[in-house]
Structures are given as structure tokens and as C-alpha cells.
Coordinates of C-alpha atoms in Angstrom, one line a residue:
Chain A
X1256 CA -75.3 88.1 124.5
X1257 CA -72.7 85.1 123.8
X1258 CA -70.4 84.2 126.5
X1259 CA -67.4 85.2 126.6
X1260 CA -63.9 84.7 127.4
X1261 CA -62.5 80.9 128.5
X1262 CA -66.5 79.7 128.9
X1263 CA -65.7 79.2 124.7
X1264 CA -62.4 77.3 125.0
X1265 CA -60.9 79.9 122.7
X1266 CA -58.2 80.9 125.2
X1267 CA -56.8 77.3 124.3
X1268 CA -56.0 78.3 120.9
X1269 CA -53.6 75.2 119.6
X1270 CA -50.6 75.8 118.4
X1271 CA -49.4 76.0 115.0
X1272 CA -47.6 72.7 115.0
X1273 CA -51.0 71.1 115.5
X1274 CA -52.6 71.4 111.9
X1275 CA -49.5 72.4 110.0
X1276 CA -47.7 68.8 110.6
X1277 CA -50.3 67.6 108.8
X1278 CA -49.7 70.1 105.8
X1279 CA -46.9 69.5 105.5
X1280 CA -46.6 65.7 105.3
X1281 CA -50.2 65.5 103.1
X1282 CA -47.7 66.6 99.8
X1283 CA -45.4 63.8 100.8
X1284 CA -48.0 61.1 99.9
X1285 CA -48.6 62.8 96.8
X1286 CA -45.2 62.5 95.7
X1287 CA -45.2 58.9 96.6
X1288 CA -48.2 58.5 94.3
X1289 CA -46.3 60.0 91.6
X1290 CA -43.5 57.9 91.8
X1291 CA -45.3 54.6 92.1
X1292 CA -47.4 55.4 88.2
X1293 CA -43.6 56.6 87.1
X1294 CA -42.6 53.0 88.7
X1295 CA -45.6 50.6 88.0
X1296 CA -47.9 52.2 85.2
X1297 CA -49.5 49.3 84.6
X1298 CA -51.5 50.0 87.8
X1299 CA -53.9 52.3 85.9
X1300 CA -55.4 48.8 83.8
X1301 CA -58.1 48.6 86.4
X1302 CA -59.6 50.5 89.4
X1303 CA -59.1 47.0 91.3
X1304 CA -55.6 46.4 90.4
X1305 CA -53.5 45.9 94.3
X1306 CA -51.4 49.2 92.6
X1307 CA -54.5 51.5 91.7
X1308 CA -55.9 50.4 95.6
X1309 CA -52.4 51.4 96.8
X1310 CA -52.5 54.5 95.1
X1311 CA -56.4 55.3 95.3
X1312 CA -55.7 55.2 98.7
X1313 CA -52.2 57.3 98.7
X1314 CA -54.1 60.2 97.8
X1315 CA -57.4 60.3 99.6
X1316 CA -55.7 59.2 103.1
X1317 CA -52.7 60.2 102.2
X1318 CA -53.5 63.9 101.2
X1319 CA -57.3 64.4 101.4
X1320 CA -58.2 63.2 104.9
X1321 CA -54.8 64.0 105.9
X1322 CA -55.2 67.9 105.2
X1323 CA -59.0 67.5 106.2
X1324 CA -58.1 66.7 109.6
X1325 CA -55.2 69.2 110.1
X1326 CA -57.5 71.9 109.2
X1327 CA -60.1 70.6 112.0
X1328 CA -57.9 71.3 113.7
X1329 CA -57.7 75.0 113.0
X1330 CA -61.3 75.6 111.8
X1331 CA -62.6 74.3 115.0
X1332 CA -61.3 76.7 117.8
X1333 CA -60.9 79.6 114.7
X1334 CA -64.4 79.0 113.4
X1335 CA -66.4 77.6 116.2
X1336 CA -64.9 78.3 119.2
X1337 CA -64.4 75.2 120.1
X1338 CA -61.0 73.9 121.3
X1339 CA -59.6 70.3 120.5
X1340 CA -58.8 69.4 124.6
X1341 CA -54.9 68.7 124.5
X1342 CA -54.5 70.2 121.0
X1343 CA -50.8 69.5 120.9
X1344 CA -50.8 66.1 122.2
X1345 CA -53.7 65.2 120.4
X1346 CA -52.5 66.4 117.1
X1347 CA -49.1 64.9 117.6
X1348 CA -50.5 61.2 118.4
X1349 CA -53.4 61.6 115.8
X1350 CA -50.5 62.4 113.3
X1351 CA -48.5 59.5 114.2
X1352 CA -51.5 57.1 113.5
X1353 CA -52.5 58.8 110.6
X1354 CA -49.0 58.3 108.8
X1355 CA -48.5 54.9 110.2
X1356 CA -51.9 53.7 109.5
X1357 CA -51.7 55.0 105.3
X1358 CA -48.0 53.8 104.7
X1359 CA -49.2 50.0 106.1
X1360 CA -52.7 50.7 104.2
X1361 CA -50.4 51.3 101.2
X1362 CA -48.5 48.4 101.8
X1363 CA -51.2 46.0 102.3
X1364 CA -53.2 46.9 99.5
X1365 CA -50.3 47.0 96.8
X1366 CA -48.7 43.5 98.9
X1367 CA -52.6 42.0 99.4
X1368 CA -51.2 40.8 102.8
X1369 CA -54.0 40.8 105.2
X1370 CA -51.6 41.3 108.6
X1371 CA -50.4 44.5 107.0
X1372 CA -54.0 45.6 106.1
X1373 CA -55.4 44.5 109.6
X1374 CA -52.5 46.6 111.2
X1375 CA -53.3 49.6 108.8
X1376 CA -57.1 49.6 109.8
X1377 CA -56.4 49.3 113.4
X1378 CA -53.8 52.2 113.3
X1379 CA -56.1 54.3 111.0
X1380 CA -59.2 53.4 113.1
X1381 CA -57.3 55.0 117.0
X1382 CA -56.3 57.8 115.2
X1383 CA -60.1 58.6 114.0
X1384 CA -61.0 57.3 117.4
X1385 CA -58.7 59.3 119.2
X1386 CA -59.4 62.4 116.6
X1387 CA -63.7 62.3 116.8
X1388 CA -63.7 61.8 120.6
X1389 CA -61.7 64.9 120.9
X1390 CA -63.2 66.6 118.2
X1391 CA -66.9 65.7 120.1
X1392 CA -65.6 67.0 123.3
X1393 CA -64.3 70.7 121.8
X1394 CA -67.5 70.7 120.0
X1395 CA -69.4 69.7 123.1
X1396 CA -68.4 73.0 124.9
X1397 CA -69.5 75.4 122.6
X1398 CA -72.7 76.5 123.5
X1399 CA -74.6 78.3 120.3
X1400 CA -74.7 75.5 117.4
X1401 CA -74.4 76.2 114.0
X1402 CA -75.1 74.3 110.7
X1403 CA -71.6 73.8 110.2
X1404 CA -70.8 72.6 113.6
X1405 CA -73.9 69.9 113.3
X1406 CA -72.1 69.1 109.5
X1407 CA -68.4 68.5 111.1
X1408 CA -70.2 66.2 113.8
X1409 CA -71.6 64.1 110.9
X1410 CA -69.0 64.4 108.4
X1411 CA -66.4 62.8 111.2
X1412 CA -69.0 60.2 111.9
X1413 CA -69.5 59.8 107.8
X1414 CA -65.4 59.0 107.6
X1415 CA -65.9 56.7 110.6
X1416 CA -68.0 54.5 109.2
X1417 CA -66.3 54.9 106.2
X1418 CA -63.2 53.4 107.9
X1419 CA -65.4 50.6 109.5
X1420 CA -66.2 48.8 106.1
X1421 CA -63.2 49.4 105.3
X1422 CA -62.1 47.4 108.5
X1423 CA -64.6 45.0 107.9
X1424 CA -63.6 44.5 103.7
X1425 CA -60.1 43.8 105.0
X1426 CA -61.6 41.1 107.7
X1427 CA -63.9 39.7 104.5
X1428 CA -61.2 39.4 102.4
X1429 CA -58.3 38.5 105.4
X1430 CA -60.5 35.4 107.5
X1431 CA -62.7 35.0 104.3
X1432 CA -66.1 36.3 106.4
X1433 CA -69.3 35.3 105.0
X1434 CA -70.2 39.1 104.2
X1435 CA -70.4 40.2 100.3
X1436 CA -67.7 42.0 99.5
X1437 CA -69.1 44.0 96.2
X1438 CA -72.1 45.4 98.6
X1439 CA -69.0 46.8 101.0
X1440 CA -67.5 48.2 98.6
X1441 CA -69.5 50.5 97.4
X1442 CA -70.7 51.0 101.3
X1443 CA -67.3 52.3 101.6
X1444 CA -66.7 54.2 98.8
X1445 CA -70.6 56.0 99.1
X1446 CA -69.5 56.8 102.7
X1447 CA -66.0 57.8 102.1
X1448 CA -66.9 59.8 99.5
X1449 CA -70.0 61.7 100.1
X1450 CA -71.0 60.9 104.1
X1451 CA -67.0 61.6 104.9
X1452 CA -65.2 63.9 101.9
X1453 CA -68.6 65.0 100.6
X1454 CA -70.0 66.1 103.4
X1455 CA -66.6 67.7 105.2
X1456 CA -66.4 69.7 102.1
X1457 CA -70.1 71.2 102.2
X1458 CA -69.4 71.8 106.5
X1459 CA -66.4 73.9 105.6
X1460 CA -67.4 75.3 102.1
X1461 CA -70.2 76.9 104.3
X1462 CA -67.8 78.9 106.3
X1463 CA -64.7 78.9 103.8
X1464 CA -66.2 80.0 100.7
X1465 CA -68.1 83.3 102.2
X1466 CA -65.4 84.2 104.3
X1467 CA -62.2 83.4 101.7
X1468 CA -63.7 84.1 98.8
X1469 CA -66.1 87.3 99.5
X1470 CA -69.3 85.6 98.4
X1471 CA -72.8 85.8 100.1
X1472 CA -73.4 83.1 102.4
X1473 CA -74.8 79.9 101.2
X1474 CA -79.2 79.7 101.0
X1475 CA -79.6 78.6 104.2
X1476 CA -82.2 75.8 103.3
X1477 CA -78.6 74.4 101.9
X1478 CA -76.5 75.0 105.1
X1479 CA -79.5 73.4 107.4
X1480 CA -80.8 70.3 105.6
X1481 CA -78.5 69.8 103.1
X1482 CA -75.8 67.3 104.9
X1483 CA -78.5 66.0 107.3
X1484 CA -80.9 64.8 104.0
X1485 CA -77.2 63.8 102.2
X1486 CA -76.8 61.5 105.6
X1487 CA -80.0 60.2 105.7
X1488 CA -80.2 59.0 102.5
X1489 CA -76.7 57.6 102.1
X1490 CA -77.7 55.7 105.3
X1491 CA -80.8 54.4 103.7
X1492 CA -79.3 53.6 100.4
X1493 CA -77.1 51.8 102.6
X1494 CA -79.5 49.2 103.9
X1495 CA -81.1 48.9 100.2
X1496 CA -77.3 47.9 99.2
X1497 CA -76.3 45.6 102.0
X1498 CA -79.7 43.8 101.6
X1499 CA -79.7 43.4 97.6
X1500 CA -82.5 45.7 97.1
X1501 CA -81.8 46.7 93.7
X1502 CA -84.5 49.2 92.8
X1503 CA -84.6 50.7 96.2
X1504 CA -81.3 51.4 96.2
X1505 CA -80.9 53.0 92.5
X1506 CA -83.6 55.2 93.2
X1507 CA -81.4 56.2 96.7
X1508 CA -78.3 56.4 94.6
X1509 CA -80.4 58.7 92.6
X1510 CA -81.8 60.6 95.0
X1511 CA -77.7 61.1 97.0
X1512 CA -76.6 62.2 93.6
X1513 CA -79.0 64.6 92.8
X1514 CA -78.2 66.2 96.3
X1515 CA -74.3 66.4 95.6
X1516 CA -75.1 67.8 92.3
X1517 CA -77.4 70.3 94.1
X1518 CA -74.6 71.2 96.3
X1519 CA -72.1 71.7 93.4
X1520 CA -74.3 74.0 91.4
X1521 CA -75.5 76.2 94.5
X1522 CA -71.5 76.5 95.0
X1523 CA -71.0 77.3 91.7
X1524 CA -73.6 80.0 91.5
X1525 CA -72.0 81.1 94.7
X1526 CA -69.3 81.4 93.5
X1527 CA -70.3 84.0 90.8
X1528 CA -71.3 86.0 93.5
X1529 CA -67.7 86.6 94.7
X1530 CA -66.9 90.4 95.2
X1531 CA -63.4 89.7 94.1
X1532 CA -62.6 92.2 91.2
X1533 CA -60.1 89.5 90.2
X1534 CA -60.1 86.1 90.8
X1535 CA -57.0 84.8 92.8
X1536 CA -55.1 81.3 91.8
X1537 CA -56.7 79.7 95.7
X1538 CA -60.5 80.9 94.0
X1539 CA -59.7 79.9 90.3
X1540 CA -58.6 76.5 91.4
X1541 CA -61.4 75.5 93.8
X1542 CA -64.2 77.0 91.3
X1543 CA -62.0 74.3 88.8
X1544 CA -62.3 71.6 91.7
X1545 CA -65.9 72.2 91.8
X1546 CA -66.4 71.9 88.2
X1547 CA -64.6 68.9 87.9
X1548 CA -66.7 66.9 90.5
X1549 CA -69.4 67.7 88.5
X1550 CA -68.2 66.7 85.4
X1551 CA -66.7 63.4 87.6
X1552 CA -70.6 62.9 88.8
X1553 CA -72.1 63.1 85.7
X1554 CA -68.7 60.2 84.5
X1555 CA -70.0 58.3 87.3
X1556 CA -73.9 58.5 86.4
X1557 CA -72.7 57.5 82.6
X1558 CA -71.1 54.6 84.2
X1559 CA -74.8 53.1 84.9
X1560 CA -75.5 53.1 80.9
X1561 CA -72.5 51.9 79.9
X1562 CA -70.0 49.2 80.8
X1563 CA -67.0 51.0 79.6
X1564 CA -64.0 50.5 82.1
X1565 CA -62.4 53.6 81.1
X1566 CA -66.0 56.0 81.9
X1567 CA -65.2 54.2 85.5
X1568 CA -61.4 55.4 85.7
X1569 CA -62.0 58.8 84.2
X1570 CA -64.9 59.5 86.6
X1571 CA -62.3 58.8 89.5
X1572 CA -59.4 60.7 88.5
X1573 CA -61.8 63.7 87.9
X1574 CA -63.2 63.5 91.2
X1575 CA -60.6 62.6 93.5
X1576 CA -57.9 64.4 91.4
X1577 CA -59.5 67.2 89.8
X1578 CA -62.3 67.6 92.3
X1579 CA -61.2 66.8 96.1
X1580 CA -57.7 68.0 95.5
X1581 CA -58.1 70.8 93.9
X1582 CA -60.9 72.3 96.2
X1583 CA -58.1 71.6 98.8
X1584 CA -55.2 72.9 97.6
X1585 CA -57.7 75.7 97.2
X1586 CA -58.4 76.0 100.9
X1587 CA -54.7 75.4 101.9
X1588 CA -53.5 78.3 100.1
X1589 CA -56.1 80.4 101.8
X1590 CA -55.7 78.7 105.8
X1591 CA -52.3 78.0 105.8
X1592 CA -50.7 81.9 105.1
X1593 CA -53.7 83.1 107.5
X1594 CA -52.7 80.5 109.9
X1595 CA -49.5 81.5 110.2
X1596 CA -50.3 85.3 110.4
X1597 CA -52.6 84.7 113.0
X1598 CA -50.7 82.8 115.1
X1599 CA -47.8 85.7 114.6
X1600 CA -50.8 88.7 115.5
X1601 CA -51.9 86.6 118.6
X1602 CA -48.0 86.6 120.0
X1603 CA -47.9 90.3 119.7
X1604 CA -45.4 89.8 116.2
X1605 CA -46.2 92.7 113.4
X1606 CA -46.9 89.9 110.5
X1607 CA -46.2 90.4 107.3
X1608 CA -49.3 90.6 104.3
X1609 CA -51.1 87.0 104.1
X1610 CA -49.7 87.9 100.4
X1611 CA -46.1 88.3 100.9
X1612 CA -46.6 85.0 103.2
X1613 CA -47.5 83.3 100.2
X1614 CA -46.6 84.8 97.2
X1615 CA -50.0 84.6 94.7
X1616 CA -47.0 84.1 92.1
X1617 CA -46.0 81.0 93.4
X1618 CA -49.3 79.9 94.0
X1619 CA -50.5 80.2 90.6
X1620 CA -47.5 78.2 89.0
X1621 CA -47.6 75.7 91.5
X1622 CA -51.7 75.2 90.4
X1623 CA -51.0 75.5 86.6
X1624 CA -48.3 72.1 87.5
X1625 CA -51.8 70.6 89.6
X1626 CA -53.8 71.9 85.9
X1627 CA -51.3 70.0 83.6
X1628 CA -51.0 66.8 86.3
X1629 CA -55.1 66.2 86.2
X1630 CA -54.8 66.7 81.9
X1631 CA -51.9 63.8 81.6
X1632 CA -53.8 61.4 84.1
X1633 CA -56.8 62.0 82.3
X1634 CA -54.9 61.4 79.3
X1635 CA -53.2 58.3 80.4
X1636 CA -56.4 56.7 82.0
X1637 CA -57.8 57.2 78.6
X1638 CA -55.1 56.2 76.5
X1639 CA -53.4 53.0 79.1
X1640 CA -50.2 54.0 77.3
X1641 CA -47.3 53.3 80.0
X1642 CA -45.4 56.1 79.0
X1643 CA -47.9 58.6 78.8
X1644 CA -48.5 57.1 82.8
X1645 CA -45.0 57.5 83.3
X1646 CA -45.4 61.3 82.4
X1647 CA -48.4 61.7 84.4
X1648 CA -46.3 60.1 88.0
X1649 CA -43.9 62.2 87.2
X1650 CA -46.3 65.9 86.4
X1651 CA -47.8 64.3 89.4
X1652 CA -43.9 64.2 91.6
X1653 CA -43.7 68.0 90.7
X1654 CA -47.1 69.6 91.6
X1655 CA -47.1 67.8 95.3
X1656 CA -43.1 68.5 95.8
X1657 CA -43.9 72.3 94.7
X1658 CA -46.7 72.5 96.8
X1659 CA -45.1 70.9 100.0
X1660 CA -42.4 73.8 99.2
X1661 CA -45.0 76.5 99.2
X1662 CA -46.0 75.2 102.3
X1663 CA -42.4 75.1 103.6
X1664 CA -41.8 78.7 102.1
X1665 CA -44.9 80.2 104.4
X1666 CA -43.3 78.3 107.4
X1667 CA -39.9 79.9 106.5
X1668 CA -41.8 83.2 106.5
X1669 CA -43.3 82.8 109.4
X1670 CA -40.1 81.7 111.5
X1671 CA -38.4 84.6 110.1
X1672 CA -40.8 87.0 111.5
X1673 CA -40.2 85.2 115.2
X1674 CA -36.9 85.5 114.8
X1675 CA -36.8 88.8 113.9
X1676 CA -39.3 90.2 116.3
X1677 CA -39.4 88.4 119.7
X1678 CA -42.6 87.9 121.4
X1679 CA -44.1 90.8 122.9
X1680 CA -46.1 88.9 125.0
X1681 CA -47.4 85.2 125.8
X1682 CA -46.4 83.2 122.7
X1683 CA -47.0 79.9 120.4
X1684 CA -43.6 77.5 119.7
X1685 CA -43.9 75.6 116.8
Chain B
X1232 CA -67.7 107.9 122.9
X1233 CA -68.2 104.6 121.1
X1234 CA -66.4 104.8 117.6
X1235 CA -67.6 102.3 114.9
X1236 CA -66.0 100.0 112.4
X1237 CA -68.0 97.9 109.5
X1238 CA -65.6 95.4 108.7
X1239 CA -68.3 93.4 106.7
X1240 CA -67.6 92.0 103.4
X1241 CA -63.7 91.6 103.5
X1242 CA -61.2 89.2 103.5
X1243 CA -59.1 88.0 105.8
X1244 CA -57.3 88.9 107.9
X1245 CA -58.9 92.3 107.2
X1246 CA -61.4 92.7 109.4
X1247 CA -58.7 91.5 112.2
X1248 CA -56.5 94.1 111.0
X1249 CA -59.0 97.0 110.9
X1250 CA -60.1 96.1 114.7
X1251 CA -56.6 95.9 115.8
X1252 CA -56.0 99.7 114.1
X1253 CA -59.1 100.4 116.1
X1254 CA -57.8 99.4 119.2
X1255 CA -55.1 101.3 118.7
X1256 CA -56.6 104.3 118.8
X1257 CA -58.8 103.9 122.0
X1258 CA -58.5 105.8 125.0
X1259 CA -58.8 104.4 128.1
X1260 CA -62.6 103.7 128.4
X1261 CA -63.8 104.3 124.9
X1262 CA -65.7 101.7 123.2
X1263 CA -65.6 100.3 119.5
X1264 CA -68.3 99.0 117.9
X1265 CA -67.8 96.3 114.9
X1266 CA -69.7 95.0 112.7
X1267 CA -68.9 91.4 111.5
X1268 CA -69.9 88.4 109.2
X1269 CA -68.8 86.1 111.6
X1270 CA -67.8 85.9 115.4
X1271 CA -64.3 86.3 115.6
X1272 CA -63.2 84.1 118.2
X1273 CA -59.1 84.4 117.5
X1274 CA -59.9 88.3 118.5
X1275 CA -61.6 87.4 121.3
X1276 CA -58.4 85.9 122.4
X1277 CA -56.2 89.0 122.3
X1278 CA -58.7 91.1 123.9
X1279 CA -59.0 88.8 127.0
X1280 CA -55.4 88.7 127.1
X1281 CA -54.8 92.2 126.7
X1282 CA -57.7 93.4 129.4
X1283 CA -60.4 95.0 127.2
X1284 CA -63.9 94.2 128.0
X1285 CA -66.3 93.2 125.2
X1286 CA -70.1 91.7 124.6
X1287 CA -71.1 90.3 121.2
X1288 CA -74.2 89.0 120.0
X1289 CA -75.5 87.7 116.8
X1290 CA -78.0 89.8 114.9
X1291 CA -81.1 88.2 112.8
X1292 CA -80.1 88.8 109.9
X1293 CA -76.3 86.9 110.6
X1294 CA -74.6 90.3 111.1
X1295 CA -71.9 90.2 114.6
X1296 CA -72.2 93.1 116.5
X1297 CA -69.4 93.2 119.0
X1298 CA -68.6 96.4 121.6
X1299 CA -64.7 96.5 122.9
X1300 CA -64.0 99.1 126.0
X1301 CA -60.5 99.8 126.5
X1302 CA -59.2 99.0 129.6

């Protein structure tokens, strides 16, 4: 028998101000993505222009890792049992980091000032800190380990050193450090990427995907060794980088993409699996995510046979846009209308249907605005016309203002039903 | 008399939904067994708070059994 009771932390439920502040500013930095290819297309002539940095960044701190942690923390105490200590402090403070650190990020990389850049790391670096360290200690106290708890543990450790070459690019390039800045780079992107993003998505697409999407659990060769050998071999491909060891670290590079493509076809096969009788828009768009981070992998593997610039820009709008945000708006249209019945069901509150929470209507037009936004950037990466970027910023406005209003509408929903049924018993504020 | 719900295989908040219908239904000292993919720790919550006993444990082949006594 499991323990039970406040032995799992689970009596320390947070409330549901703690991940959905970070809902509901992630669509804000979308929009500001949008606006700045409507503003400055000529951003989009390089992956290394200050603009595409500013905006590369816009969206994967902005939105990705924004969302990511919000629904830590959810999934944690939900999933694992195991409670974020000071959940609403925590998440408030982590917050505050989190939107100070991207908008000076931003900033510095579209200004190239090194003060801004130094400030940005430092801000995004606490709120990591501070997020990890409490993350460790919720995770600490539950007492049966599962894959997925051992694959959160690494994926938070994958975005932390993801953050420190970041750090220590912006030293290089700030104080002109004698490190090589190329080897960084791709130190940061492999570990933001797969060790963080990659690896994050894999720890919750273990629990998510079954219990969302009605499919059989994952094989569990994938769920045990899957991050840990994806970790492993980033770390090692990381010492073949850093010291110049070309073949060695090919053959690594090989090796870590081979084991995300396993990952994306074992979720794809999963995926056909699904008991559904019909497919909802939060399924249809993260089986589309999925797709297009294979497609973006096999981009990115084309990029090693051919020096075309545009292979380079096309692999990365399909796998940050198409891929990583798709798979989460996915997962948000699932967690945040559960979130908020839950939270409704544990203070005694009849809820309404997950489904009149968030209308599937409104999720599905919302998703076919994300469809058309990933076409045009595609599109406009391919073509470099500025007004055909112009179009894309502003498909790209819509989609993230239309979600961030679905996300609004749920809250609406679930302030309504407060309002209109008062607590029966102990209850969660906002 | 322990009454028994297979909430397996469903979305949720289903299987929340069908346990909470469950209790419902309980006199006091009956028990409900449930059958689970997961363990439900959100549930855990409201039974704690709302006095029902209850003993879980996780089956080899992944299954959740969990046994709730009214109070």
C-alpha cells in the first residue's frame, strides 16, 4: 500500500493562480512576435540576425518554457503527488522573473547591448533557480518514483544548463571571453532543444498522451531509458563539441537524433492507438505538432548535406512553430478546462463539462488560425518577401490573441461558476 | 458490501466524475472499489477532506486499485 493522505503533499494542492498566470501571459509574447515580423520583416534574412534572436527567443521563452513551467506546476502535485512547497509565492516570484528576464532577453538580443543581456540571464537564471530548487524539494517528498518523475528532474536540469551557455555566450560575447562562441551555440541550442524542450515533452507526453488522448501507455523500454540515453548522449556529444572533435561528435549528433526520431514515431504510432472515435482539435493539433518535428528533424539532418540557408530557417520554423507550439497548444487545451474544473470539484462547486469550459468550437478555429500562421511563415522563410512576412506577423498576431482569449473565456467560465455557487466547503481564490 | 467501479480507459475528468457519483451513493461504512490507470491524487484530496478512509496500491500490470469506506 501507498501512503496516504498529507505524507504525499497532495493536501497542498496550489491554487489556480499558480500555473494559469503563466497561461495566460505565454499568448502575450506570441503576439509580440507577431508584431515585430509585421514591424521588421527583414529579420527573417538570417537565423543570426539581432531580430530573428529577439524573436527566436520571444517564442521559446516567451511561450514554450513559459507554459512548460506553468504546467509543472499543475502536473506535479496532479500527476505525481508532489507539491511545489509555497506554490503561490513560488509561482508568483518565478513569474515575475520569468517575464522580466524574456522582455530584457528580447531587448538585448534585438539592441546587442550586453548590460541588458547580462540582466536578462541573471533574472532568467533565479527564476530557474528558484523554480528547480522547489520543483527538487516537491519531487523529493514523493516517495514511489516513476519514469516521468526521474524525466522532469532531468528535463529541469536539461533547461538549466541550457540557460547556463546561454549565460556564458552572453559573457563571451559581452567581456569578449576566450571561449568559442560557434561550439556554445550549438551547446545551447542541443540542450535547449532536446536535454530541456525535448526531453520535458517526452516526461509529460508519457503521462499526457495516455491519459488525454485514450491511448495505451507508452512501451516502457521508451518511458525508462529513453530520456536518460537522450541525456547521456547529449552530454557526451557535448564534450566531442566543446573539444573540436569533429567525428565524435557527428556520430553523437547522429546517435541524439535517431533517439528523438525514435520518440516521435513511437508517439506517432501511439497515437493511432487512440480510443477516440473522433479525433478532437487538442488531438488533431498535437498529432500535427508531432509530425512537424519530424519533418523539422529530417530539415535539420538535410542541413548537414547542403549549405542552403533557407533548409536552416525552414527546419526552425517547423520545429519551434509547427512542432513545440503546436504540441502545446495541444496540451493547454486539454489542462487548462481540466484545471479549472478541478479546482471548481475540489471547492465543493457542481462544474460545468470540461467541454462547455472550452468550447471544442472555439478550439478548432482558433488551431485552424495556428494551421494557416505555420503555412505563411513557412512561406515567407521560403520566399524572404517582406510582405508575405508582414502577413505571416500578422496570422501570427491573431492565432496567440485568439488563443489568450480562449484562455481568458475558460477563466470567465470558471469565475462564473464561483460566483454563482459559493463554496460548499474549504476553497481556492484565484 | 464493497461496490465496484472500472473507470479504466476514459478521459478526464471521467473517471473523477464516476467516483464522485460513487460516493454518492455510499452508505455509511460501505466501500468502493476502483479501478484506475493512474493514481488519482486530486481525489485523494477530497476524500481526506471529506472523512472517507481509503488504501491504494499499484498493481503489476500498472492498473490502481483503490478501496474508499464511507465515513
Amino acid at each position: 500500500m501507498n501512503p496516504t493522505g498529507s505524507a504525499l503533499g497532495y493536501d497542498a494542492a496550489p491554487p489556480i493562480s499558480a500555473p494559469l498566470r503563466y497561461f495566460l501571459s505565454a499568448p502575450a509574447f506570441g503576439v509580440l512576435g507577431g508584431l515585430m515580423l509585421m514591424l521588421a520583416p527583414e529579420l527573417l534574412a538570417s537565423r543570426w540576425t539581432p531580430g530573428a534572436l529577439a524573436l527566436t527567443h520571444l517564442i521559446t521563452v516567451g511561450f514554450l518554457v513559459m507554459v512548460m513551467i506553468g504546467a509543472l506546476f499543475q502536473v506535479l502535485p496532479v500527476v505525481c503527488g508532489a507539491a511545489i512547497p509555497m506554490a503561490r509565492m513560488v509561482s508568483g516570484a518565478v513569474h515575475v522573473f520569468m517575464v522580466g528576464g524574456t522582455l530584457a532577453l528580447v531587448t538585448g538580443l534585438y539592441t546587442m547591448q550586453p548590460p541588458t543581456l547580462i540582466l536578462a540571464a541573471a533574472l532568467l537564471g533565479v527564476a530557474l533557480a528558484i523554480f528547480l530548487f522547489s520543483a527538487m524539494i516537491g519531487l523529493a517528498k514523493v516517495s514511489a518514483g516513476t519514469g516521468s518523475q526521474r524525466d522532469m528532474r532531468l528535463a529541469l536540469i536539461g533547461l538549466g544548463v541550457a540557460v547556463m551557455v546561454g549565460l556564458a555566450l552572453v559573457m563571451t560575447r559581452a567581456h569578449g571571453l576566450p571561449l568559442p562562441l560557434f561550439n556554445l551555440l550549438q551547446l545551447h541550442l542541443g540542450w535547449a532543444l532536446l536535454g530541456g524542450a525535448g526531453v520535458l515533452l517526452a516526461a509529460t507526453s508519457w503521462i499526457i498522451v495516455p491519459m488525454f488522448q485514450i491511448t495505451p501507455p507508452y512501451p516502457k523500454l521508451m518511458t525508462r531509458f529513453w530520456a536518460m540515453s537522450c541525456t547521456i548522449t547529449l552530454l557526451l556529444w557535448s564534450f566531442a563539441v566543446y573539444f573540436e572533435q569533429h567525428w565524435l561528435s557527428v556520430i553523437l549528433l547522429a546517435l541524439v537524433a535517431g533517439l528523438a526520431g525514435v520518440f516521435l514515431i513511437t508517439t506517432l504510432i501511439t497515437l493511432t492507438k487512440t480510443r477516440r472515435s473522433k479525433p478532437d482539435a487538442s488531438f488533431r493539433v498535437f498529432r500535427f505538432g508531432i509530425w512537424n518535428l519530424t519533418l523539422g528533424l529530417v530539415c535539420l539532418l538535410a542541413t548537414y548535406f547542403s549549405d542552403a540557408a533557407l533548409l536552416r530557417i525552414v527546419a526552425g520554423v517547423l520545429i519551434l512553430y509547427g512542432g513545440f507550439v503546436s504540441v502545446i497548444q495541444g496540451m493547454l487545451y486539454k489542462i487548462v478546462p481540466f484545471l479549472a474544473w478541478l479546482h471548481l470539484t475540489q471547492s465543493g462547486i457542481k462544474a460545468p463539462n470540461v467541454r462547455l469550459l472550452q468550447p471544442e468550437q472555439r478550439a478548432s478555429a482558433q488551431l485552424r488560425a495556428h494551421g494557416l500562421a505555420i503555412a505563411t511563415l513557412v512561406v515567407a522563410a521560403a520566399s524572404g518577401n517582406d510582405w508575405m512576412i508582414r502577413l505571416a506577423g500578422a496570422v501570427v498576431v491573431v492565432e496567440f490573441a485568439w488563443l489568450g482569449a480562449n484562455m481568458v473565456g475558460v477563466l470567465s467560465h470558471y469565475r462564473r461558476a464561483r460566483h454563482e455557487a459559493p463554496a460548499r466547503r474549504h476553497s481556492h481564490a484565484v | 458490501m464493497t461496490r465496484q467501479i472500472d473507470a479504466r480507459g476514459l478521459e478526464p475528468p471521467q473517471p473523477f466524475e464516476l467516483v464522485m457519483e460513487g460516493l454518492a451513493d455510499l452508505a455509511a461504512g460501505e466501500s468502493l472499489a476502483v479501478l484506475l490507470d493512474r493514481m488519482p491524487y486530486p481525489l485523494f484530496r477530497i476524500l481526506d477532506r471529506d472523512g472517507y478512509r481509503h488504501s491504494e496500491r499499484i498493481r503489476e500490470d500498472g492498473v490502481v486499485e483503490i478501496e474508499i469506506t464511507a465515513p
